[in-house]
Short mmCIF file of C-alpha atoms in Angstrom, two decimals:
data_model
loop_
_atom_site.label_atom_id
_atom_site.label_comp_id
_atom_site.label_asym_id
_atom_site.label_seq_id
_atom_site.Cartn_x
_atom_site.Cartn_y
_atom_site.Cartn_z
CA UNK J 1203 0.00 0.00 0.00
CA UNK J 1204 1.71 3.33 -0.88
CA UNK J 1205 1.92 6.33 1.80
CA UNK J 1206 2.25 8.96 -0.96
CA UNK J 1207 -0.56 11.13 -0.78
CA UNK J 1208 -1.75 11.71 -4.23
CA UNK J 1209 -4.85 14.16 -3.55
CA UNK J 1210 -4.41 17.69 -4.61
CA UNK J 1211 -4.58 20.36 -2.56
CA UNK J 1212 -4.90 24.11 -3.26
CA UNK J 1213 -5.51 27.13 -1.48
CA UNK J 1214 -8.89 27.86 -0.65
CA UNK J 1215 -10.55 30.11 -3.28
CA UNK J 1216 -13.61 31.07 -2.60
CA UNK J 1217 -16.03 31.27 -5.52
CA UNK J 1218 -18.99 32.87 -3.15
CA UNK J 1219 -19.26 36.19 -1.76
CA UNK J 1220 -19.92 34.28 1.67
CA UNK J 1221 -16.42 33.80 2.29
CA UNK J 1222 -16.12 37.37 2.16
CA UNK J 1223 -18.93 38.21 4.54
CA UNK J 1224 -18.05 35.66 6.77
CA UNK J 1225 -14.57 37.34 7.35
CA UNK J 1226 -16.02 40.83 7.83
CA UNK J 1227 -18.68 39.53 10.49
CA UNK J 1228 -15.29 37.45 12.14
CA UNK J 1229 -13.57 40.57 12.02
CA UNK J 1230 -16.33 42.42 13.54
CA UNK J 1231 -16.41 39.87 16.18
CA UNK J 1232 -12.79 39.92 17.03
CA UNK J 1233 -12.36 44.10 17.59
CA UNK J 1234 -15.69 43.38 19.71
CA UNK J 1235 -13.77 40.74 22.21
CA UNK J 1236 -10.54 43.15 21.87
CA UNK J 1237 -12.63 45.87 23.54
CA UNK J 1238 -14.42 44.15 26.29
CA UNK J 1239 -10.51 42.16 27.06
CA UNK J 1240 -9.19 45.82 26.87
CA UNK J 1241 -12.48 47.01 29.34
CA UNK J 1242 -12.11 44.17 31.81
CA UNK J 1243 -8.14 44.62 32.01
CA UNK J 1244 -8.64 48.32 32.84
CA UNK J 1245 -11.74 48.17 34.90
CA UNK J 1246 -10.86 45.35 36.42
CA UNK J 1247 -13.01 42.37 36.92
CA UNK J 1248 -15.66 44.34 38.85
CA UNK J 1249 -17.37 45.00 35.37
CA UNK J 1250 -17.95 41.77 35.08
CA UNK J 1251 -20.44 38.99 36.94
CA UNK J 1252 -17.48 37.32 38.65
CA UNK J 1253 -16.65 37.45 42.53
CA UNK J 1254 -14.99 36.14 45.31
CA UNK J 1255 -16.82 33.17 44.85
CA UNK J 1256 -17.39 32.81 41.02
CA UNK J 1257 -13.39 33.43 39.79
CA UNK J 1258 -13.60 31.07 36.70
CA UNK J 1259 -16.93 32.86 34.85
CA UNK J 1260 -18.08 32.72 30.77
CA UNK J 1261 -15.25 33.31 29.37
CA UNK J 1262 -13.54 29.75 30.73
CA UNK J 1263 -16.60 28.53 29.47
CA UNK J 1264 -15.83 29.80 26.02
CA UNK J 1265 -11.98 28.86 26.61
CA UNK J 1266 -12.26 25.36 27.76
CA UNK J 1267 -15.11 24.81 24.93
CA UNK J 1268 -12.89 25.85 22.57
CA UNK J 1269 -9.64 23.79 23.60
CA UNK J 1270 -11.87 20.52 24.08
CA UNK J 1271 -13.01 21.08 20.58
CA UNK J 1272 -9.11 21.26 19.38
CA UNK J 1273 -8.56 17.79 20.81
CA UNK J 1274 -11.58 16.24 18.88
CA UNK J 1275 -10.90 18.40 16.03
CA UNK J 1276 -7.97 16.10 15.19
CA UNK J 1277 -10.77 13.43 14.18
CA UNK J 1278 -10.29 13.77 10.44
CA UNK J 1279 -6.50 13.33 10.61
CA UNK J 1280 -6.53 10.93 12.66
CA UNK J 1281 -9.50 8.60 11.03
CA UNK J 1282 -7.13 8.34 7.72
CA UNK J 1283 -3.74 8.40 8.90
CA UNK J 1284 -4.38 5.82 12.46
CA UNK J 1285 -7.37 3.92 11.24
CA UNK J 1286 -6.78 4.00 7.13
CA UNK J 1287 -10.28 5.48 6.45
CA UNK J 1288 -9.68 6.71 2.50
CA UNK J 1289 -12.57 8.90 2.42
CA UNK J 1290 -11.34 11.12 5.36
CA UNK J 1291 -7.74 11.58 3.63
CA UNK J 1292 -8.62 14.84 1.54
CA UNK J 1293 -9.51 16.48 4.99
CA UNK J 1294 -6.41 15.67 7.03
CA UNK J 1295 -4.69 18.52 6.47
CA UNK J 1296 -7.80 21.02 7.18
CA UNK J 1297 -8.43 18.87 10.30
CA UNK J 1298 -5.25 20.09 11.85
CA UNK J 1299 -5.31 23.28 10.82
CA UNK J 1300 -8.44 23.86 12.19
CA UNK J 1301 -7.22 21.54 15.69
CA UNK J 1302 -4.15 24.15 16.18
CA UNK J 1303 -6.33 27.03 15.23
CA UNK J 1304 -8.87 26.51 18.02
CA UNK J 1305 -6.48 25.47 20.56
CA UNK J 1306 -4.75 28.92 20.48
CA UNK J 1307 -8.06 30.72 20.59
CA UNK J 1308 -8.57 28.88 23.42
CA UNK J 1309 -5.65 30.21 25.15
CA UNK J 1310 -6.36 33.41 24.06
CA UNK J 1311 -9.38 33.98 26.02
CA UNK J 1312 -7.93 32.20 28.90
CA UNK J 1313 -5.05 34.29 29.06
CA UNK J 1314 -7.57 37.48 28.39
CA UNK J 1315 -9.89 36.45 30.82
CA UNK J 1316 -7.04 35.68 33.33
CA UNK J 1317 -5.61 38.79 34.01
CA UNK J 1318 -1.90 40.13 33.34
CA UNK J 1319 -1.33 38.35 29.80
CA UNK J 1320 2.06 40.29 29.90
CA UNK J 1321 3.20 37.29 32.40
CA UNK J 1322 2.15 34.46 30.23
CA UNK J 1323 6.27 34.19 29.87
CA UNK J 1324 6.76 33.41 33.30
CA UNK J 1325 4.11 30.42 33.30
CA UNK J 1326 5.87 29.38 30.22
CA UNK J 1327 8.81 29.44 31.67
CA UNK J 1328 8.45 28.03 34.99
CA UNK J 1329 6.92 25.01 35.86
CA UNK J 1330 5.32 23.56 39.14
CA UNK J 1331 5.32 20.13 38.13
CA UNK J 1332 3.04 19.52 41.25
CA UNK J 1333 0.63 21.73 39.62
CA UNK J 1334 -1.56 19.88 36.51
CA UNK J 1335 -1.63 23.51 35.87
CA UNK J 1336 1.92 23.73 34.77
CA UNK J 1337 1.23 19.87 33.28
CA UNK J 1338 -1.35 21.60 31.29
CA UNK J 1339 0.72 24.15 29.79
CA UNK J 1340 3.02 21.81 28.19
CA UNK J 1341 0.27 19.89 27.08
CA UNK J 1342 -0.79 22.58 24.82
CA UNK J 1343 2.50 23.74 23.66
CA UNK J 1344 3.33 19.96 22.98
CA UNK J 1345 -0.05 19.59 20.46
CA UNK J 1346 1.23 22.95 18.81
CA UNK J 1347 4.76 21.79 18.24
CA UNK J 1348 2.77 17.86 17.16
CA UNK J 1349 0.74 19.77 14.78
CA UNK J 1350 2.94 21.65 12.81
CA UNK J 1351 5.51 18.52 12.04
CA UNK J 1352 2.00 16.27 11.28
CA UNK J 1353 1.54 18.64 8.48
CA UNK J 1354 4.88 18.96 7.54
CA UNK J 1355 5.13 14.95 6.86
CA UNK J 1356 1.76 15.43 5.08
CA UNK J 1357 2.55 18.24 3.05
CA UNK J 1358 6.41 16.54 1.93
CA UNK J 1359 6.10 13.69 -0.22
CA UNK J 1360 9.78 11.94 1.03
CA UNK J 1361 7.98 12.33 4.52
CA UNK J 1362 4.44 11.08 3.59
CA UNK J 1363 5.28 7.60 5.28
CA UNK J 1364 6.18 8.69 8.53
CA UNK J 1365 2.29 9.81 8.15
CA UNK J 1366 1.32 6.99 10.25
CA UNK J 1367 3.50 7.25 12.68
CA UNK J 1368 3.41 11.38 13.84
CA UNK J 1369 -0.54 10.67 13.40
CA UNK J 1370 -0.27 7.65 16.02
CA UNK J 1371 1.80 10.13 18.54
CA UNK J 1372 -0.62 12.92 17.92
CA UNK J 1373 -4.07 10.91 18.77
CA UNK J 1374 -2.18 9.68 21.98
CA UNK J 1375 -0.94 13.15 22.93
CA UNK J 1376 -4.81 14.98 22.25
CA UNK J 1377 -6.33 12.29 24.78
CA UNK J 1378 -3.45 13.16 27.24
CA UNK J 1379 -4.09 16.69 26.56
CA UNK J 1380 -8.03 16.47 27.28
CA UNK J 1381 -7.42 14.28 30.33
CA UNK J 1382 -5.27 16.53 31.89
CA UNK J 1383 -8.01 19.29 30.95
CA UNK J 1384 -10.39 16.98 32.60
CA UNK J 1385 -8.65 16.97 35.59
CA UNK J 1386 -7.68 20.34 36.38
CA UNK J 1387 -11.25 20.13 37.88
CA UNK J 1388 -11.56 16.53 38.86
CA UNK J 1389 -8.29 17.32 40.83
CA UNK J 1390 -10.32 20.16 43.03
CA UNK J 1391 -11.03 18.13 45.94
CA UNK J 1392 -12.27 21.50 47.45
CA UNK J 1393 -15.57 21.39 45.32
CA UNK J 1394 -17.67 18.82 46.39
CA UNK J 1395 -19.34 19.28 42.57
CA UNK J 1396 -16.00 18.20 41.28
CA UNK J 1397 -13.23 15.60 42.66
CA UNK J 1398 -14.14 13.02 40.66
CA UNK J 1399 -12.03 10.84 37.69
CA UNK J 1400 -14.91 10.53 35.85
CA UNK J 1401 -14.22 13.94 34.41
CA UNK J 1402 -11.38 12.97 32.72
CA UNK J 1403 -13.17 10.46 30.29
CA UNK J 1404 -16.45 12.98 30.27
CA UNK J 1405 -14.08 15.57 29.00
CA UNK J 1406 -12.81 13.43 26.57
CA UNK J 1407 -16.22 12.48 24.80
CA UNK J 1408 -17.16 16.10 24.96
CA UNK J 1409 -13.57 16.84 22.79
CA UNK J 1410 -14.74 14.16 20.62
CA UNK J 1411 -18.64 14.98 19.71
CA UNK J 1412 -17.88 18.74 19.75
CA UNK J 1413 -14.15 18.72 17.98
CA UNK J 1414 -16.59 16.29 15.23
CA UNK J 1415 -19.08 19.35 14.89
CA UNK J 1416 -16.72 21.85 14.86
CA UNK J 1417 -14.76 20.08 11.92
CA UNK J 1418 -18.65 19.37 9.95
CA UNK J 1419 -18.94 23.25 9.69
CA UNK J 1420 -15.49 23.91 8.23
CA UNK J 1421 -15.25 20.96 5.89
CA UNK J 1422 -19.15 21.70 4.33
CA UNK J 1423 -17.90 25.89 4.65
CA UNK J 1424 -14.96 25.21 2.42
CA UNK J 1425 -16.76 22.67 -0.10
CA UNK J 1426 -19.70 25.50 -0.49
CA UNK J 1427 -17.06 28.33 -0.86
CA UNK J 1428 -15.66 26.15 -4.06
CA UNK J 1429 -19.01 25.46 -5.38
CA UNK J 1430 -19.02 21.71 -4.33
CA UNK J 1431 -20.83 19.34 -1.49
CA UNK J 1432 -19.34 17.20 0.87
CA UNK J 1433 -19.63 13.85 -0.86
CA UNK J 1434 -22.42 11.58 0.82
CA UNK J 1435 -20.17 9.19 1.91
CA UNK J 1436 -18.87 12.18 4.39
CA UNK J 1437 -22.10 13.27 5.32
CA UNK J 1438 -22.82 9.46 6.49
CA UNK J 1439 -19.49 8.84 8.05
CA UNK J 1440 -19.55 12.37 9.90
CA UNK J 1441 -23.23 11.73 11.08
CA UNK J 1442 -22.80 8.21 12.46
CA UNK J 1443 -19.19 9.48 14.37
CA UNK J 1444 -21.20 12.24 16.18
CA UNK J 1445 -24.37 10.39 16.89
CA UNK J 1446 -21.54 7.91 18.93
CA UNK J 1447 -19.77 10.87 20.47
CA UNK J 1448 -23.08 12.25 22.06
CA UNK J 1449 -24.46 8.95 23.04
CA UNK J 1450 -20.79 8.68 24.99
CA UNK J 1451 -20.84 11.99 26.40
CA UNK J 1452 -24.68 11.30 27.88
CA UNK J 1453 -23.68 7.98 29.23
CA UNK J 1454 -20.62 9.33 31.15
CA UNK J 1455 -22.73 12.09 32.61
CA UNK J 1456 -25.12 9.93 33.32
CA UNK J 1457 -22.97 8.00 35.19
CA UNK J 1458 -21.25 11.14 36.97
CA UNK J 1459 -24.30 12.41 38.22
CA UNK J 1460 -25.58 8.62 39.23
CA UNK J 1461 -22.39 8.25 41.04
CA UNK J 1462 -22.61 11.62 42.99
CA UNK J 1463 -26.22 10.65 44.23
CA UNK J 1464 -24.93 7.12 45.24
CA UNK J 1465 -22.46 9.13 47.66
CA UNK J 1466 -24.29 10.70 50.67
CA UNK J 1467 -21.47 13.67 51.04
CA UNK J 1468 -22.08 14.91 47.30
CA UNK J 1469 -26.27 14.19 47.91
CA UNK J 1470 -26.85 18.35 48.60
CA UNK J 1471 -24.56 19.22 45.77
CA UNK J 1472 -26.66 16.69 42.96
CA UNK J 1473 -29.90 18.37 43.97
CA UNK J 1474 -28.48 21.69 43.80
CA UNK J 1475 -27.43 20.67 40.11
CA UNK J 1476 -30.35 18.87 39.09
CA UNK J 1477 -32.99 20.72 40.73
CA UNK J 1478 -31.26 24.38 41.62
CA UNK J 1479 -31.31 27.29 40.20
CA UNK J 1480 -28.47 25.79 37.47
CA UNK J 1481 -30.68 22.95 36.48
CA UNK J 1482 -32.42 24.25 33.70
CA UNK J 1483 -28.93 24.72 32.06
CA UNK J 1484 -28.76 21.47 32.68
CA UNK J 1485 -31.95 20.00 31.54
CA UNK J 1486 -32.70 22.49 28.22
CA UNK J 1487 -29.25 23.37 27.27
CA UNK J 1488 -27.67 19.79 27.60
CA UNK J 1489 -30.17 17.22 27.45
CA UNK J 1490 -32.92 18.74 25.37
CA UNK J 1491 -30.52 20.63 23.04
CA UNK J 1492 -27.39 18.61 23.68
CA UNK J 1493 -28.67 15.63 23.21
CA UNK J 1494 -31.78 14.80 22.37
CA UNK J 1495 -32.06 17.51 19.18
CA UNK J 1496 -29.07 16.37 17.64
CA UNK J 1497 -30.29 12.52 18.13
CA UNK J 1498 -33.19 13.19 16.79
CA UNK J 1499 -31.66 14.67 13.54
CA UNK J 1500 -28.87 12.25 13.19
CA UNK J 1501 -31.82 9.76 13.05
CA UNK J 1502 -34.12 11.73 10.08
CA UNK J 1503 -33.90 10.01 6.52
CA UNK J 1504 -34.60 12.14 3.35
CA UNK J 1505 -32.39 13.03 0.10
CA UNK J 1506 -28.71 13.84 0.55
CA UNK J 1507 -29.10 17.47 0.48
CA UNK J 1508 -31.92 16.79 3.83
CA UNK J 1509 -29.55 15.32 5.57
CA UNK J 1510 -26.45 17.35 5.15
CA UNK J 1511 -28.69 19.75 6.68
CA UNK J 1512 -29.65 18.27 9.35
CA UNK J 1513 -25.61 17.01 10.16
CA UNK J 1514 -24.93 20.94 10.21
CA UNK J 1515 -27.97 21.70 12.45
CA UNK J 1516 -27.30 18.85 14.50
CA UNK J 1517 -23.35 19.46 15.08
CA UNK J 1518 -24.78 23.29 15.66
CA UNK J 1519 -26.92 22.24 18.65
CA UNK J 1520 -24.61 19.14 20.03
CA UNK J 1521 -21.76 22.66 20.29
CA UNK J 1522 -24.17 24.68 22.41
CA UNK J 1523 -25.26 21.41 24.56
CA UNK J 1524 -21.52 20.99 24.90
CA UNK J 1525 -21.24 24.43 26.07
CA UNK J 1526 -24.64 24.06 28.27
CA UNK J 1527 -22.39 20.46 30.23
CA UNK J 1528 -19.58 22.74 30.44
CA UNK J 1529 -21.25 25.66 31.93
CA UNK J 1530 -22.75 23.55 34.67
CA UNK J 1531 -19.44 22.18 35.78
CA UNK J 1532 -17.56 25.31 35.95
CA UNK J 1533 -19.81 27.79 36.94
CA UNK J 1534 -22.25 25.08 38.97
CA UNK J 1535 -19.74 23.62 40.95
CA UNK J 1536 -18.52 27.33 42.13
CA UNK J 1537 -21.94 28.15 43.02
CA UNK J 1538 -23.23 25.27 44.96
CA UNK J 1539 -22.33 26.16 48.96
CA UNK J 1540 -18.81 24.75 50.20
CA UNK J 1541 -18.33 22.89 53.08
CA UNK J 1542 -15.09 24.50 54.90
CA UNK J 1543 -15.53 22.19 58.02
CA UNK J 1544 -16.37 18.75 57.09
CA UNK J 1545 -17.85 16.84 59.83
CA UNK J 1546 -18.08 20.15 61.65
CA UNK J 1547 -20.98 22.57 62.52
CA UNK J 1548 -20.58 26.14 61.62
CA UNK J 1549 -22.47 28.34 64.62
CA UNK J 1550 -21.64 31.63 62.79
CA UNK J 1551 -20.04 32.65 60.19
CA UNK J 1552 -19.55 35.91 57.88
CA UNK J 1553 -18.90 33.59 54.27
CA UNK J 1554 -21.05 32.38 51.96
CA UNK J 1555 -21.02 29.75 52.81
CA UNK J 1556 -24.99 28.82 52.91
CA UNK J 1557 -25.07 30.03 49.31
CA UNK J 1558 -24.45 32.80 47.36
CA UNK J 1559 -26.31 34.87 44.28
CA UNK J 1560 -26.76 33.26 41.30
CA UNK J 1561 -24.03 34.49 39.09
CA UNK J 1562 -25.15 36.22 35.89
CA UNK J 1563 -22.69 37.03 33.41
CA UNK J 1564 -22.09 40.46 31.69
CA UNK J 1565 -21.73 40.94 27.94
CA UNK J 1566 -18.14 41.85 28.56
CA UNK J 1567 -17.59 38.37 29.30
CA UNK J 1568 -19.67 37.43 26.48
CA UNK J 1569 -18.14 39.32 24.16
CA UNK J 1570 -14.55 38.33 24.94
CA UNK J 1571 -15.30 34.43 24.83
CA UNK J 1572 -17.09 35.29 21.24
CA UNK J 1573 -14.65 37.59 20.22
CA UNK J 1574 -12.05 34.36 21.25
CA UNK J 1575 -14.12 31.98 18.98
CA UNK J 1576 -14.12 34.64 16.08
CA UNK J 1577 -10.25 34.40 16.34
CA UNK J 1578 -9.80 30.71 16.15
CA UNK J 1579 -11.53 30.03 13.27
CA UNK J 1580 -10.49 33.73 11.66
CA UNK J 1581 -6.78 32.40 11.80
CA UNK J 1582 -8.03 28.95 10.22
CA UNK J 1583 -9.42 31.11 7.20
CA UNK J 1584 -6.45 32.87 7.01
CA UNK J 1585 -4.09 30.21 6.82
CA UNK J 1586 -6.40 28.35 4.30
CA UNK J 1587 -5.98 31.41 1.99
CA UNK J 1588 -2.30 31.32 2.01
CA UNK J 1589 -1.43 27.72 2.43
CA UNK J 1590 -2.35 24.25 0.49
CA UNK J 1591 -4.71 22.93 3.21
CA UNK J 1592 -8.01 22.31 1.44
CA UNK J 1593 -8.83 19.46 -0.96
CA UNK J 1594 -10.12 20.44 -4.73
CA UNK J 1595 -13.42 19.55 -5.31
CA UNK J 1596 -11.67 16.46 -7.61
CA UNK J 1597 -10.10 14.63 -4.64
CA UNK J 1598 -12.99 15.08 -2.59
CA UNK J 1599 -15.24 13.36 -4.88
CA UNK J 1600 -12.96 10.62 -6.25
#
């Protein structure tokens, strides 16, 4: 079996004035999240709905939704050059691009939302190797550095059989890189809402159904920008991945949750999740949206066109559900009252520590965790304009 690639790849030129209007509305976007960082790093956080209690607010949500999504990104790469899938080939190079492109808007609006971005060289730089923190950081540098020689032995022909090989090293490294996301919060034995491994694997099927949505947008984006469709045996192939990855990311929530109730310490914490004030979060944004619209599309017959359609709509709701799971964990297991005593009864105390107010983000944060998306898949564009990433229509179909 030969490892040359023999599609042809071009830069993208657009044949719709789409394109176009999609970068203007990106750019839009981006000067938007520039001012509200710029507003929120002069202000100071006080502009926004964070507090004592709430320190990790939208924008994480927006940051950790974005990095997730980098991991599973990788999905197209990795189906041809780990598991020999022929059809997903054309794509490889676009999947990384677009895998590297969100990661670093990821980081962007964590360092933004953060505070002090002029000391990102110091956390570079210096590592607590105690901290999964620290463990984190080279995580993400690592995928960077993966990334850019996986499409270097792509792009050279004398290097196309070593393929296999950097694309082996790179799915092992993005699960290593979402479990250690995973567990900077399943490491927080602190929060009762958290300290749990099952995040880890959660946090992986999350990277996996949303990185598989993300990457059903850009590859039907660029085949409609060249006046061509995504051939139907992508369509199928795409639809049956993500109808897997969001039956996965139910059943390990599922079993999260089920777990929590089993154990009597984390028994006020699962009703304050599944029947607080964040539980309709919870129910609408994940389940209904999350889960159950994009099922029920994935599942719809009809003519190719129909359900192209419905992949996009469904890999557009199964990103917000994502974002709904993710929004519950972070800002849920902030809000939910602490115990600072275990086994210990507080007489008095001047903490919140019987509850605090519901926290209700401002549209600075909002705007920065947009503006952060914008980015990510503004620089993906980009580099599709000035580099051979996408397929022509030709290899695509053949």
């Amino acid at each position: 079996m030969s490892t040359i690639d023999t599609n042809r790849y071009n830069t993208l030129k657009p044949a719709s004035t789409s394109y176009w209007l999609t970068l203007a509305v990106l750019l839009v976007l981006v000067a938007l999240g520039g001012y509200s960082a710029f507003n929120m790093e002069h202000a100071g956080h006080q502009i926004s709905g964070m507090n004592n209690q709430i320190v990790w607010g939208l924008p994480h949500v927006f940051a950790i939704t974005l990095i997730v999504a980098a991991s599973g990104a990788l999905n197209g790469a990795s189906m041809s050059s780990v598991f020999g899938l022929k059809r997903c080939k054309p794509f490889a190079r676009l999947s990384v691009v677009l895998a590297m492109t969100l990661l670093v808007g990821g980081l962007i609006v964590l360092v933004l939302d953060l505070g002090r971005p002029d000391r990102l060289v110091v956390a570079m730089t210096h590592f607590n190797f105690k901290s999964i923190f620290s463990w984190n950081i080279i995580l993400y540098n690592g995928f960077i550095a993966i990334g850019i020689v996986y499409l270097w032995v792509m792009m050279e022909p004398r290097l196309n059989r070593y393929t296999a090989k950097v694309g082996a090293f790179a799915f092992l490294w993005r699960f290593i890189l979402t479990t250690g996301t995973g567990s900077i919060f399943g490491f927080l034995v602190g929060r009762n809402a958290l300290d749990s491994a099952l995040l880890a694997p959660l946090f992986i099927a999350l990277a996996l159904s949303i990185g598989t949505a993300a990457q059903v947008f850009i590859f039907s984006a660029t085949a409609r920008w060249q006046n061509s469709d995504l051939p139907e045996s992508m369509v199928f192939a795409q639809g049956r991945l993500l109808l897997w990855f969001v039956l996965a990311v139910l059943y390990f929530a599922v079993v999260h949750h089920v777990t929590n109730l089993y154990l009597a310490e984390h028994q006020v914490v699962e009703r304050y999740a599944l029947a607080g004030p964040m539980s309709p979060v919870f129910w609408v944004g994940f389940v209904l949206i999350g889960t159950i619209a994009p099922i029920v599309l994935l599942f719809r017959g009809g003519s190719e066109n129909k359900r192209c359609r419905n992949l996009i709509f469904a890999s557009a709701v199964t990103i917000l559900g994502g974002m709904a799971l993710i929004y519950t964990i972070v800002i849920g297991a902030q809000s939910t009252p602490q115990r600072l005593f275990p086994d210990k009864t507080v007489i008095a105390s001047r903490f919140g520590d019987a509850g605090f107010e519901l926290y209700q983000p401002t549209a600075w944060e909002l705007g920065l965790g947009i503006g952060g998306v914008a980015m990510a898949v503004l620089m993906c564009l980009i580099l599709l304009r000035v580099l051979p990433f996408t397929p022509e229509p030709e290899s695509v179909a053949s």
